[in-house]
mmCIF file of C-alpha atoms in Angstrom:
data_model
loop_
_atom_site.group_PDB
_atom_site.id
_atom_site.type_symbol
_atom_site.label_atom_id
_atom_site.label_comp_id
_atom_site.label_asym_id
_atom_site.label_seq_id
_atom_site.Cartn_x
_atom_site.Cartn_y
_atom_site.Cartn_z
ATOM 1 C CA MET B 8 63.078 -109.256 119.663
ATOM 2 C CA SER B 9 64.327 -112.644 118.634
ATOM 3 C CA GLY B 10 64.707 -115.266 121.279
ATOM 4 C CA THR B 11 68.049 -116.831 122.101
ATOM 5 C CA HIS B 12 67.387 -119.926 119.994
ATOM 6 C CA THR B 13 66.828 -117.850 116.842
ATOM 7 C CA ASP B 14 69.792 -115.687 117.779
ATOM 8 C CA ALA B 15 72.098 -118.702 117.980
ATOM 9 C CA ALA B 16 70.935 -119.932 114.584
ATOM 10 C CA ILE B 17 71.286 -116.608 112.833
ATOM 11 C CA SER B 18 74.588 -115.823 114.444
ATOM 12 C CA ARG B 19 75.927 -119.141 113.134
ATOM 13 C CA ARG B 20 74.712 -118.289 109.648
ATOM 14 C CA VAL B 21 76.205 -114.791 109.760
ATOM 15 C CA ARG B 22 79.565 -116.241 110.827
ATOM 16 C CA LYS B 23 79.379 -118.712 107.983
ATOM 17 C CA LEU B 24 78.681 -115.935 105.493
ATOM 18 C CA GLU B 25 81.493 -113.790 106.811
ATOM 19 C CA ALA B 26 83.965 -116.698 106.611
ATOM 20 C CA LEU B 27 82.886 -117.419 103.065
ATOM 21 C CA LEU B 28 83.279 -113.802 101.957
ATOM 22 C CA GLU B 29 86.661 -113.616 103.614
ATOM 23 C CA GLU B 30 87.768 -116.834 101.909
ATOM 24 C CA ARG B 31 86.767 -115.331 98.552
ATOM 25 C CA GLY B 32 88.708 -112.154 99.237
ATOM 26 C CA ILE B 33 85.646 -109.902 99.252
ATOM 27 C CA VAL B 34 85.831 -108.707 102.840
ATOM 28 C CA ALA B 35 88.449 -108.945 105.562
ATOM 29 C CA GLY B 36 87.384 -109.597 109.154
ATOM 30 C CA ALA B 37 89.967 -107.201 110.569
ATOM 31 C CA ALA B 38 88.836 -104.421 108.256
ATOM 32 C CA LEU B 39 85.230 -105.044 109.302
ATOM 33 C CA ASP B 40 86.196 -104.783 112.969
ATOM 34 C CA GLU B 41 88.030 -101.554 112.294
ATOM 35 C CA ALA B 42 85.170 -100.026 110.306
ATOM 36 C CA LEU B 43 82.686 -101.033 112.999
ATOM 37 C CA ASP B 44 84.809 -99.577 115.805
ATOM 38 C CA ALA B 45 85.287 -96.343 113.876
ATOM 39 C CA PHE B 46 81.561 -96.161 113.185
ATOM 40 C CA LEU B 47 80.593 -96.760 116.809
ATOM 41 C CA ALA B 48 83.201 -94.315 118.094
ATOM 42 C CA GLY B 49 82.165 -91.577 115.681
ATOM 43 C CA SER B 50 78.377 -91.928 115.598
ATOM 44 C CA SER B 51 76.432 -90.790 118.617
ATOM 45 C CA PRO B 52 73.575 -88.481 119.608
ATOM 46 C CA LEU B 53 76.263 -86.437 121.345
ATOM 47 C CA ASN B 54 77.281 -85.129 117.904
ATOM 48 C CA GLY B 55 73.781 -83.825 117.267
ATOM 49 C CA ALA B 56 73.624 -82.367 120.766
ATOM 50 C CA ARG B 57 76.883 -80.476 120.229
ATOM 51 C CA ILE B 58 75.603 -79.040 116.968
ATOM 52 C CA VAL B 59 72.441 -77.834 118.689
ATOM 53 C CA ALA B 60 74.311 -76.293 121.635
ATOM 54 C CA ARG B 61 76.570 -74.454 119.206
ATOM 55 C CA ALA B 62 73.566 -73.146 117.292
ATOM 56 C CA TRP B 63 71.969 -71.934 120.531
ATOM 57 C CA THR B 64 75.091 -70.014 121.544
ATOM 58 C CA ASP B 65 76.380 -68.778 118.188
ATOM 59 C CA PRO B 66 73.755 -66.966 116.076
ATOM 60 C CA ALA B 67 76.014 -66.789 112.998
ATOM 61 C CA PHE B 68 76.571 -70.547 113.159
ATOM 62 C CA LYS B 69 72.848 -71.111 113.562
ATOM 63 C CA GLU B 70 72.178 -69.059 110.456
ATOM 64 C CA ARG B 71 74.707 -71.093 108.462
ATOM 65 C CA LEU B 72 73.324 -74.328 109.911
ATOM 66 C CA LEU B 73 69.785 -73.574 108.773
ATOM 67 C CA ALA B 74 70.927 -72.324 105.372
ATOM 68 C CA ASP B 75 73.276 -75.221 104.584
ATOM 69 C CA GLY B 76 73.415 -77.929 107.224
ATOM 70 C CA THR B 77 75.964 -80.065 105.384
ATOM 71 C CA SER B 78 78.613 -77.316 105.287
ATOM 72 C CA ALA B 79 77.866 -75.965 108.755
ATOM 73 C CA VAL B 80 78.315 -79.310 110.524
ATOM 74 C CA ALA B 81 81.483 -79.908 108.496
ATOM 75 C CA GLU B 82 82.916 -76.868 110.325
ATOM 76 C CA LEU B 83 82.593 -78.961 113.495
ATOM 77 C CA GLY B 84 84.083 -82.015 111.805
ATOM 78 C CA TYR B 85 80.824 -83.863 111.187
ATOM 79 C CA ALA B 86 79.139 -85.438 108.167
ATOM 80 C CA ALA B 87 75.541 -86.589 107.892
ATOM 81 C CA GLY B 88 76.181 -89.625 105.753
ATOM 82 C CA GLY B 89 76.528 -93.314 106.287
ATOM 83 C CA VAL B 90 77.963 -95.393 103.465
ATOM 84 C CA GLN B 91 77.166 -92.729 100.868
ATOM 85 C CA PRO B 92 77.622 -88.962 101.285
ATOM 86 C CA GLN B 93 74.374 -87.304 102.271
ATOM 87 C CA ARG B 94 72.978 -83.821 102.468
ATOM 88 C CA LEU B 95 71.976 -82.560 105.895
ATOM 89 C CA ARG B 96 68.942 -80.327 106.355
ATOM 90 C CA VAL B 97 68.361 -78.855 109.803
ATOM 91 C CA VAL B 98 64.783 -77.856 110.602
ATOM 92 C CA GLU B 99 64.099 -75.419 113.410
ATOM 93 C CA ASN B 100 61.343 -75.629 115.989
ATOM 94 C CA THR B 101 59.870 -72.284 117.008
ATOM 95 C CA ALA B 102 57.100 -71.066 119.287
ATOM 96 C CA ARG B 103 54.609 -71.832 116.509
ATOM 97 C CA THR B 104 56.155 -74.709 114.569
ATOM 98 C CA HIS B 105 57.293 -78.218 115.382
ATOM 99 C CA ASN B 106 59.212 -80.640 113.168
ATOM 100 C CA VAL B 107 59.427 -84.412 113.385
ATOM 101 C CA VAL B 108 61.417 -86.820 111.223
ATOM 102 C CA VAL B 109 60.549 -90.258 109.864
ATOM 103 C CA CYS B 110 61.409 -92.599 107.011
ATOM 104 C CA THR B 111 58.183 -94.381 106.078
ATOM 105 C CA LEU B 112 59.758 -96.553 103.367
ATOM 106 C CA CYS B 113 62.747 -97.863 105.300
ATOM 107 C CA SER B 114 64.754 -96.320 108.108
ATOM 108 C CA CYS B 115 66.805 -93.397 106.746
ATOM 109 C CA TYR B 116 68.355 -91.508 109.625
ATOM 110 C CA PRO B 117 71.389 -89.243 110.177
ATOM 111 C CA VAL B 118 73.436 -92.064 111.715
ATOM 112 C CA ARG B 119 76.715 -90.172 111.911
ATOM 113 C CA LEU B 120 75.072 -87.386 113.889
ATOM 114 C CA LEU B 121 72.706 -89.461 116.021
ATOM 115 C CA GLY B 122 74.229 -92.932 116.135
ATOM 116 C CA PRO B 123 72.229 -96.013 115.120
ATOM 117 C CA SER B 124 68.517 -95.311 115.311
ATOM 118 C CA PRO B 125 66.296 -96.476 118.187
ATOM 119 C CA SER B 126 64.045 -99.496 117.608
ATOM 120 C CA TRP B 127 60.873 -97.418 117.629
ATOM 121 C CA TYR B 128 62.172 -95.295 114.744
ATOM 122 C CA LYS B 129 62.410 -98.443 112.612
ATOM 123 C CA SER B 130 59.070 -99.842 113.796
ATOM 124 C CA GLU B 131 56.036 -100.140 111.518
ATOM 125 C CA ALA B 132 53.966 -98.447 114.227
ATOM 126 C CA TYR B 133 55.998 -95.236 114.072
ATOM 127 C CA ARG B 134 56.589 -95.282 110.314
ATOM 128 C CA SER B 135 52.946 -95.893 109.453
ATOM 129 C CA ARG B 136 51.354 -93.446 111.850
ATOM 130 C CA VAL B 137 53.495 -90.352 112.288
ATOM 131 C CA VAL B 138 52.714 -89.065 108.777
ATOM 132 C CA ARG B 139 48.999 -89.660 109.341
ATOM 133 C CA GLU B 140 48.449 -88.622 112.960
ATOM 134 C CA PRO B 141 51.578 -86.920 114.294
ATOM 135 C CA ARG B 142 49.836 -85.401 117.312
ATOM 136 C CA ALA B 143 48.659 -88.793 118.531
ATOM 137 C CA VAL B 144 52.098 -90.312 118.012
ATOM 138 C CA LEU B 145 53.865 -87.410 119.745
ATOM 139 C CA ALA B 146 51.444 -87.757 122.660
ATOM 140 C CA GLU B 147 52.563 -91.387 123.046
ATOM 141 C CA PHE B 148 56.062 -89.980 123.569
ATOM 142 C CA GLY B 149 54.647 -87.650 126.214
ATOM 143 C CA CYS B 150 55.072 -84.720 123.850
ATOM 144 C CA VAL B 151 51.842 -82.719 123.864
ATOM 145 C CA LEU B 152 51.942 -79.566 121.748
ATOM 146 C CA PRO B 153 49.580 -76.583 121.840
ATOM 147 C CA ALA B 154 46.660 -77.016 119.422
ATOM 148 C CA ASP B 155 47.849 -74.125 117.255
ATOM 149 C CA THR B 156 51.402 -75.434 116.796
ATOM 150 C CA GLU B 157 51.997 -76.186 113.123
ATOM 151 C CA ILE B 158 53.522 -79.624 112.697
ATOM 152 C CA THR B 159 55.673 -80.626 109.741
ATOM 153 C CA VAL B 160 56.601 -84.281 109.314
ATOM 154 C CA TRP B 161 59.762 -84.784 107.224
ATOM 155 C CA ASP B 162 59.588 -88.163 105.492
ATOM 156 C CA SER B 163 63.201 -88.758 104.378
ATOM 157 C CA SER B 164 62.704 -90.493 101.063
ATOM 158 C CA ALA B 165 65.951 -89.659 99.227
ATOM 159 C CA GLU B 166 69.507 -88.549 99.993
ATOM 160 C CA THR B 167 68.787 -85.806 102.524
ATOM 161 C CA ARG B 168 68.910 -86.515 106.235
ATOM 162 C CA TYR B 169 67.007 -84.331 108.675
ATOM 163 C CA LEU B 170 67.969 -83.075 112.105
ATOM 164 C CA VAL B 171 65.610 -81.088 114.307
ATOM 165 C CA LEU B 172 66.927 -77.972 116.024
ATOM 166 C CA PRO B 173 64.864 -77.956 119.241
ATOM 167 C CA ARG B 174 63.875 -74.765 121.069
ATOM 168 C CA ARG B 175 66.301 -73.757 123.750
ATOM 169 C CA PRO B 176 64.672 -74.282 127.157
ATOM 170 C CA ALA B 177 63.799 -71.185 129.154
ATOM 171 C CA GLY B 178 66.088 -70.264 132.034
ATOM 172 C CA THR B 179 69.270 -71.582 130.396
ATOM 173 C CA ASP B 180 70.883 -68.224 129.589
ATOM 174 C CA ASP B 181 73.660 -68.779 132.094
ATOM 175 C CA LEU B 182 74.594 -72.265 130.937
ATOM 176 C CA THR B 183 77.834 -73.014 129.151
ATOM 177 C CA GLU B 184 77.818 -74.678 125.730
ATOM 178 C CA GLN B 185 78.851 -77.937 127.414
ATOM 179 C CA ALA B 186 75.998 -77.731 129.920
ATOM 180 C CA LEU B 187 73.564 -77.012 127.077
ATOM 181 C CA THR B 188 74.875 -80.050 125.184
ATOM 182 C CA ASP B 189 73.915 -82.204 128.177
ATOM 183 C CA LEU B 190 70.307 -80.998 127.938
ATOM 184 C CA VAL B 191 69.768 -82.200 124.370
ATOM 185 C CA THR B 192 68.171 -85.634 124.024
ATOM 186 C CA ARG B 193 68.096 -87.947 121.025
ATOM 187 C CA ASN B 194 64.305 -87.752 120.806
ATOM 188 C CA ALA B 195 64.472 -83.948 120.700
ATOM 189 C CA LEU B 196 66.821 -84.222 117.710
ATOM 190 C CA ILE B 197 64.306 -86.468 115.928
ATOM 191 C CA GLY B 198 61.372 -84.307 116.981
ATOM 192 C CA THR B 199 59.541 -86.757 119.242
ATOM 193 C CA ALA B 200 60.345 -84.628 122.294
ATOM 194 C CA THR B 201 60.702 -81.008 123.253
ATOM 195 C CA LEU B 202 63.153 -79.758 125.858
ATOM 196 C CA MET L 22 70.817 -78.844 83.018
ATOM 197 C CA THR L 23 68.275 -76.525 84.546
ATOM 198 C CA ASP L 24 65.798 -77.557 87.183
ATOM 199 C CA ARG L 25 62.262 -78.002 86.030
ATOM 200 C CA PHE L 26 60.758 -76.565 89.201
ATOM 201 C CA ALA L 27 61.548 -73.519 91.331
ATOM 202 C CA SER L 28 60.930 -73.171 95.049
ATOM 203 C CA GLY L 29 57.284 -72.312 95.614
ATOM 204 C CA ALA L 30 56.114 -73.991 92.396
ATOM 205 C CA ARG L 31 52.899 -75.991 92.593
ATOM 206 C CA VAL L 32 53.261 -79.580 91.508
ATOM 207 C CA ARG L 33 51.316 -82.793 91.396
ATOM 208 C CA THR L 34 52.906 -86.181 91.918
ATOM 209 C CA VAL L 35 52.459 -88.791 89.229
ATOM 210 C CA HIS L 36 50.040 -91.598 89.874
ATOM 211 C CA HIS L 37 52.444 -94.394 89.088
ATOM 212 C CA ASP L 38 52.195 -97.860 90.558
ATOM 213 C CA PRO L 39 55.377 -99.678 89.574
ATOM 214 C CA THR L 40 56.348 -103.189 90.603
ATOM 215 C CA HIS L 41 59.943 -102.002 91.126
ATOM 216 C CA HIS L 42 61.502 -99.996 93.948
ATOM 217 C CA THR L 43 60.360 -96.388 94.125
ATOM 218 C CA ARG L 44 60.641 -93.497 96.574
ATOM 219 C CA LEU L 45 57.211 -92.086 95.890
ATOM 220 C CA PRO L 46 55.138 -93.766 98.583
ATOM 221 C CA ARG L 47 51.553 -94.862 97.990
ATOM 222 C CA TYR L 48 50.146 -92.188 100.241
ATOM 223 C CA ALA L 49 51.575 -89.365 98.128
ATOM 224 C CA ARG L 50 50.715 -90.504 94.600
ATOM 225 C CA GLY L 51 48.596 -88.166 92.474
ATOM 226 C CA LYS L 52 48.723 -85.485 95.193
ATOM 227 C CA ARG L 53 49.209 -81.733 94.975
ATOM 228 C CA GLY L 54 52.148 -80.160 96.751
ATOM 229 C CA VAL L 55 54.494 -77.187 96.734
ATOM 230 C CA ILE L 56 58.252 -77.259 96.075
ATOM 231 C CA VAL L 57 60.204 -76.298 99.208
ATOM 232 C CA GLU L 58 63.672 -76.425 97.681
ATOM 233 C CA PRO L 59 65.957 -78.418 95.389
ATOM 234 C CA GLU L 60 68.231 -80.888 97.200
ATOM 235 C CA GLY L 61 70.781 -81.750 94.519
ATOM 236 C CA ARG L 62 70.986 -84.262 91.700
ATOM 237 C CA HIS L 63 70.959 -87.966 92.395
ATOM 238 C CA PRO L 64 70.617 -91.129 90.305
ATOM 239 C CA LEU L 65 66.965 -92.108 90.069
ATOM 240 C CA ALA L 66 66.539 -94.796 92.716
ATOM 241 C CA ASP L 67 63.870 -96.607 90.685
ATOM 242 C CA ILE L 68 66.511 -97.479 88.068
ATOM 243 C CA ARG L 69 69.585 -97.764 90.256
ATOM 244 C CA SER L 70 67.772 -100.267 92.490
ATOM 245 C CA GLN L 71 67.704 -102.609 89.505
ATOM 246 C CA GLY L 72 71.495 -102.644 89.459
ATOM 247 C CA ARG L 73 71.513 -100.663 86.233
ATOM 248 C CA GLY L 74 74.293 -98.217 85.478
ATOM 249 C CA ASP L 75 72.088 -95.961 83.392
ATOM 250 C CA ALA L 76 70.038 -94.351 86.166
ATOM 251 C CA PRO L 77 69.440 -90.721 85.117
ATOM 252 C CA LEU L 78 70.773 -87.993 87.387
ATOM 253 C CA GLU L 79 67.766 -85.946 88.374
ATOM 254 C CA GLN L 80 67.118 -83.048 90.665
ATOM 255 C CA VAL L 81 65.483 -84.147 93.920
ATOM 256 C CA TYR L 82 63.079 -81.694 95.544
ATOM 257 C CA ALA L 83 61.662 -81.331 99.024
ATOM 258 C CA VAL L 84 57.913 -81.141 98.390
ATOM 259 C CA ARG L 85 55.397 -80.019 100.996
ATOM 260 C CA PHE L 86 51.909 -81.544 101.179
ATOM 261 C CA ALA L 87 48.953 -80.563 103.339
ATOM 262 C CA ALA L 88 47.582 -83.430 105.443
ATOM 263 C CA ARG L 89 44.142 -82.649 104.047
ATOM 264 C CA GLU L 90 45.425 -83.321 100.522
ATOM 265 C CA LEU L 91 47.025 -86.606 101.561
ATOM 266 C CA TRP L 92 44.442 -87.937 103.980
ATOM 267 C CA GLY L 93 41.335 -85.802 103.576
ATOM 268 C CA GLU L 94 41.801 -84.442 107.090
ATOM 269 C CA GLY L 95 44.400 -83.202 109.521
ATOM 270 C CA ASP L 96 46.137 -79.868 110.062
ATOM 271 C CA HIS L 97 49.796 -80.891 109.725
ATOM 272 C CA GLU L 98 52.050 -80.959 106.697
ATOM 273 C CA VAL L 99 54.292 -83.666 105.316
ATOM 274 C CA VAL L 100 57.474 -83.048 103.335
ATOM 275 C CA LEU L 101 58.860 -85.740 101.027
ATOM 276 C CA ASP L 102 62.097 -85.822 99.008
ATOM 277 C CA LEU L 103 61.028 -86.568 95.442
ATOM 278 C CA TRP L 104 62.891 -87.065 92.187
ATOM 279 C CA GLU L 105 61.930 -84.729 89.345
ATOM 280 C CA SER L 106 60.281 -87.434 87.246
ATOM 281 C CA TYR L 107 57.766 -88.046 90.054
ATOM 282 C CA LEU L 108 56.439 -84.514 89.566
ATOM 283 C CA GLU L 109 54.241 -82.682 87.052
ATOM 284 C CA PRO L 110 53.463 -78.962 87.048
ATOM 285 C CA GLU L 111 50.084 -78.113 88.586
ATOM 286 C CA ALA L 112 48.065 -75.202 87.206
ATOM 287 C CA GLU L 113 47.885 -72.172 89.505
ATOM 288 C CA ALA L 114 44.165 -72.424 90.135
ATOM 289 C CA GLY L 115 44.021 -76.164 89.594
ATOM 290 C CA HIS L 116 41.600 -78.388 91.412
ATOM 291 C CA MET N 4 52.039 -102.379 93.141
ATOM 292 C CA ALA N 5 52.758 -101.535 96.707
ATOM 293 C CA ARG N 6 55.382 -103.325 98.691
ATOM 294 C CA ILE N 7 55.195 -104.265 102.354
ATOM 295 C CA ASN N 8 57.738 -101.608 103.340
ATOM 296 C CA ASP N 9 55.445 -98.834 102.079
ATOM 297 C CA VAL N 10 53.567 -98.471 105.348
ATOM 298 C CA GLY N 11 52.937 -94.697 105.540
ATOM 299 C CA GLY N 12 49.297 -94.228 106.569
ATOM 300 C CA MET N 13 48.576 -97.885 107.299
ATOM 301 C CA THR N 14 46.642 -98.783 110.409
ATOM 302 C CA GLY N 15 46.852 -101.742 112.757
ATOM 303 C CA PHE N 16 50.438 -101.605 113.969
ATOM 304 C CA GLY N 17 49.375 -100.346 117.382
ATOM 305 C CA PRO N 18 50.953 -97.744 119.623
ATOM 306 C CA VAL N 19 54.612 -96.836 119.269
ATOM 307 C CA VAL N 20 56.745 -98.524 121.899
ATOM 308 C CA THR N 21 58.523 -95.368 122.924
ATOM 309 C CA ALA N 22 60.321 -94.813 126.161
ATOM 310 C CA ASP N 23 62.555 -96.943 128.316
ATOM 311 C CA ASP N 24 63.229 -99.664 125.784
ATOM 312 C CA PRO N 25 66.276 -101.241 127.397
ATOM 313 C CA ASP N 26 67.402 -102.437 123.966
ATOM 314 C CA ASP N 27 67.850 -98.882 122.850
ATOM 315 C CA THR N 28 70.739 -98.010 125.084
ATOM 316 C CA GLU N 29 72.957 -100.132 122.829
ATOM 317 C CA PRO N 30 73.239 -99.679 119.054
ATOM 318 C CA PHE N 31 73.121 -103.432 118.435
ATOM 319 C CA HIS N 32 71.242 -106.041 120.428
ATOM 320 C CA ALA N 33 73.570 -108.889 119.538
ATOM 321 C CA ASP N 34 76.998 -109.291 118.029
ATOM 322 C CA TRP N 35 75.592 -110.817 114.837
ATOM 323 C CA GLU N 36 73.622 -107.615 114.199
ATOM 324 C CA ALA N 37 76.843 -105.606 114.295
ATOM 325 C CA ARG N 38 78.451 -108.098 111.879
ATOM 326 C CA VAL N 39 75.499 -107.837 109.492
ATOM 327 C CA PHE N 40 75.704 -104.052 109.639
ATOM 328 C CA ALA N 41 79.462 -104.100 108.979
ATOM 329 C CA LEU N 42 79.166 -106.687 106.193
ATOM 330 C CA ASN N 43 76.543 -104.668 104.392
ATOM 331 C CA SER N 44 78.612 -101.471 104.594
ATOM 332 C CA ALA N 45 81.649 -103.336 103.241
ATOM 333 C CA LEU N 46 79.710 -104.931 100.381
ATOM 334 C CA VAL N 47 78.321 -101.549 99.325
ATOM 335 C CA ARG N 48 81.748 -99.922 99.628
ATOM 336 C CA GLU N 49 83.275 -102.734 97.543
ATOM 337 C CA GLY N 50 80.640 -102.164 94.877
ATOM 338 C CA VAL N 51 79.198 -105.692 95.109
ATOM 339 C CA TYR N 52 75.782 -103.995 95.105
ATOM 340 C CA ASN N 53 74.460 -100.503 95.709
ATOM 341 C CA LEU N 54 72.228 -99.275 98.531
ATOM 342 C CA ASP N 55 69.144 -99.069 96.317
ATOM 343 C CA GLU N 56 69.558 -102.698 95.324
ATOM 344 C CA PHE N 57 69.840 -103.456 99.017
ATOM 345 C CA ARG N 58 66.631 -101.573 99.803
ATOM 346 C CA ASP N 59 64.939 -103.381 96.927
ATOM 347 C CA ALA N 60 66.007 -106.735 98.341
ATOM 348 C CA VAL N 61 64.583 -105.860 101.777
ATOM 349 C CA GLU N 62 61.290 -104.667 100.278
ATOM 350 C CA THR N 63 60.731 -107.754 98.170
ATOM 351 C CA MET N 64 60.697 -110.091 101.148
ATOM 352 C CA PRO N 65 57.361 -111.884 101.274
ATOM 353 C CA PRO N 66 55.141 -109.601 103.422
ATOM 354 C CA GLY N 67 54.548 -112.171 106.153
ATOM 355 C CA GLU N 68 58.263 -112.809 106.534
ATOM 356 C CA TYR N 69 59.066 -109.094 106.449
ATOM 357 C CA LEU N 70 56.668 -108.343 109.290
ATOM 358 C CA ALA N 71 57.829 -111.309 111.359
ATOM 359 C CA ALA N 72 61.532 -110.514 110.911
ATOM 360 C CA SER N 73 63.559 -108.220 113.136
ATOM 361 C CA TYR N 74 65.313 -105.272 111.533
ATOM 362 C CA TYR N 75 68.682 -106.946 111.048
ATOM 363 C CA GLU N 76 67.091 -110.262 110.075
ATOM 364 C CA ARG N 77 65.691 -108.316 107.112
ATOM 365 C CA TRP N 78 69.166 -107.041 106.356
ATOM 366 C CA PHE N 79 70.652 -110.509 106.485
ATOM 367 C CA HIS N 80 67.948 -111.797 104.186
ATOM 368 C CA ALA N 81 68.676 -108.996 101.683
ATOM 369 C CA ILE N 82 72.428 -109.597 101.756
ATOM 370 C CA ARG N 83 71.912 -113.298 101.009
ATOM 371 C CA VAL N 84 69.495 -112.575 98.168
ATOM 372 C CA LEU N 85 71.898 -110.099 96.567
ATOM 373 C CA LEU N 86 74.985 -112.268 96.954
ATOM 374 C CA GLU N 87 73.167 -115.152 95.285
ATOM 375 C CA ARG N 88 71.837 -112.883 92.531
ATOM 376 C CA LYS N 89 75.326 -111.528 91.869
ATOM 377 C CA GLY N 90 76.791 -115.022 91.821
ATOM 378 C CA VAL N 91 79.102 -114.307 94.766
ATOM 379 C CA VAL N 92 77.665 -117.320 96.541
ATOM 380 C CA ALA N 93 75.833 -120.235 94.968
ATOM 381 C CA ALA N 94 72.132 -120.728 95.581
ATOM 382 C CA GLY N 95 71.685 -122.662 98.803
ATOM 383 C CA GLU N 96 75.325 -122.296 99.785
ATOM 384 C CA LEU N 97 74.409 -120.312 102.867
ATOM 385 C CA ASP N 98 71.700 -122.667 104.054
ATOM 386 C CA ASP N 99 72.321 -124.633 107.200
#
């Protein structure tokens, strides 16, 4: 990351830009604050975790989620999109298949459902390699899959955002939906971890 | 407007190499794949990225590629979201 | 012609820095990053430019600068380029 010297310089320049845009009536600082607060309050991996826990406990919801992710998460009050509306596609891990998500060209990510993406997701190392050698990359996350697991890498290159539906861990039959939500990690929702 | 490709159709990506923005990455140009599903119509990013208002609305498809086709090796698959004009039909027994 | 953002399948970027990145517990690492994020959203919403133009402006950074820049430094660069191109700010107006 940038050092503090660079940070001070760029933060001065960003302030200058914001003041200039405000002066010209293009943006309003208060509206920016509001939009940012709303974004941060509404965008978190907890949303994705809740969707997964619901799918694990409600087979009809799971069926709708896999058939039409956009509409199914809307039932729970969620949308995939950022600035523009986006389609959500949920991809399910099974005993034989594993899914992992990337955006090799930039950093497309279901921000409303997962919050802002982690640094590694935006890194050249992840973007360049996961489409070429997913097993090696997953192993760096400590995620080692059986040799016969079929891996699909979803490279989000348009207006669809992908969310992985991880396998429900064994021995969780007695857990409540809330307790299941707590088990779901951000990496599992991206596909760089299993649960 | 009807979609040019149905789910399961075999396609080949065009081998374009534009100087402008595009969503068909280098690694998937001129490669054979299979349509997974249509995703809905969207303005072609290649044109819209130039600030033009005349970007055609095209169907975008999820297209599945075998790692072997993309890289010459590997046992995984890669799915990309590709605009219709990136795709050409591929003959059934094509090589 | 390929742009520097088109990295799928490239080698040389090393292992993925995965777990326990302390930066990743917070969505933004500095307040200016949050402002850049919010500014970009507002400018797209206001129709000053669209998201594809924004992506284009990130991708056309000179490759050396792109690789040396942090994620939101790239964003800030793209916003400046687009605002100058659209005539919202004059060339050089945002320089120190």
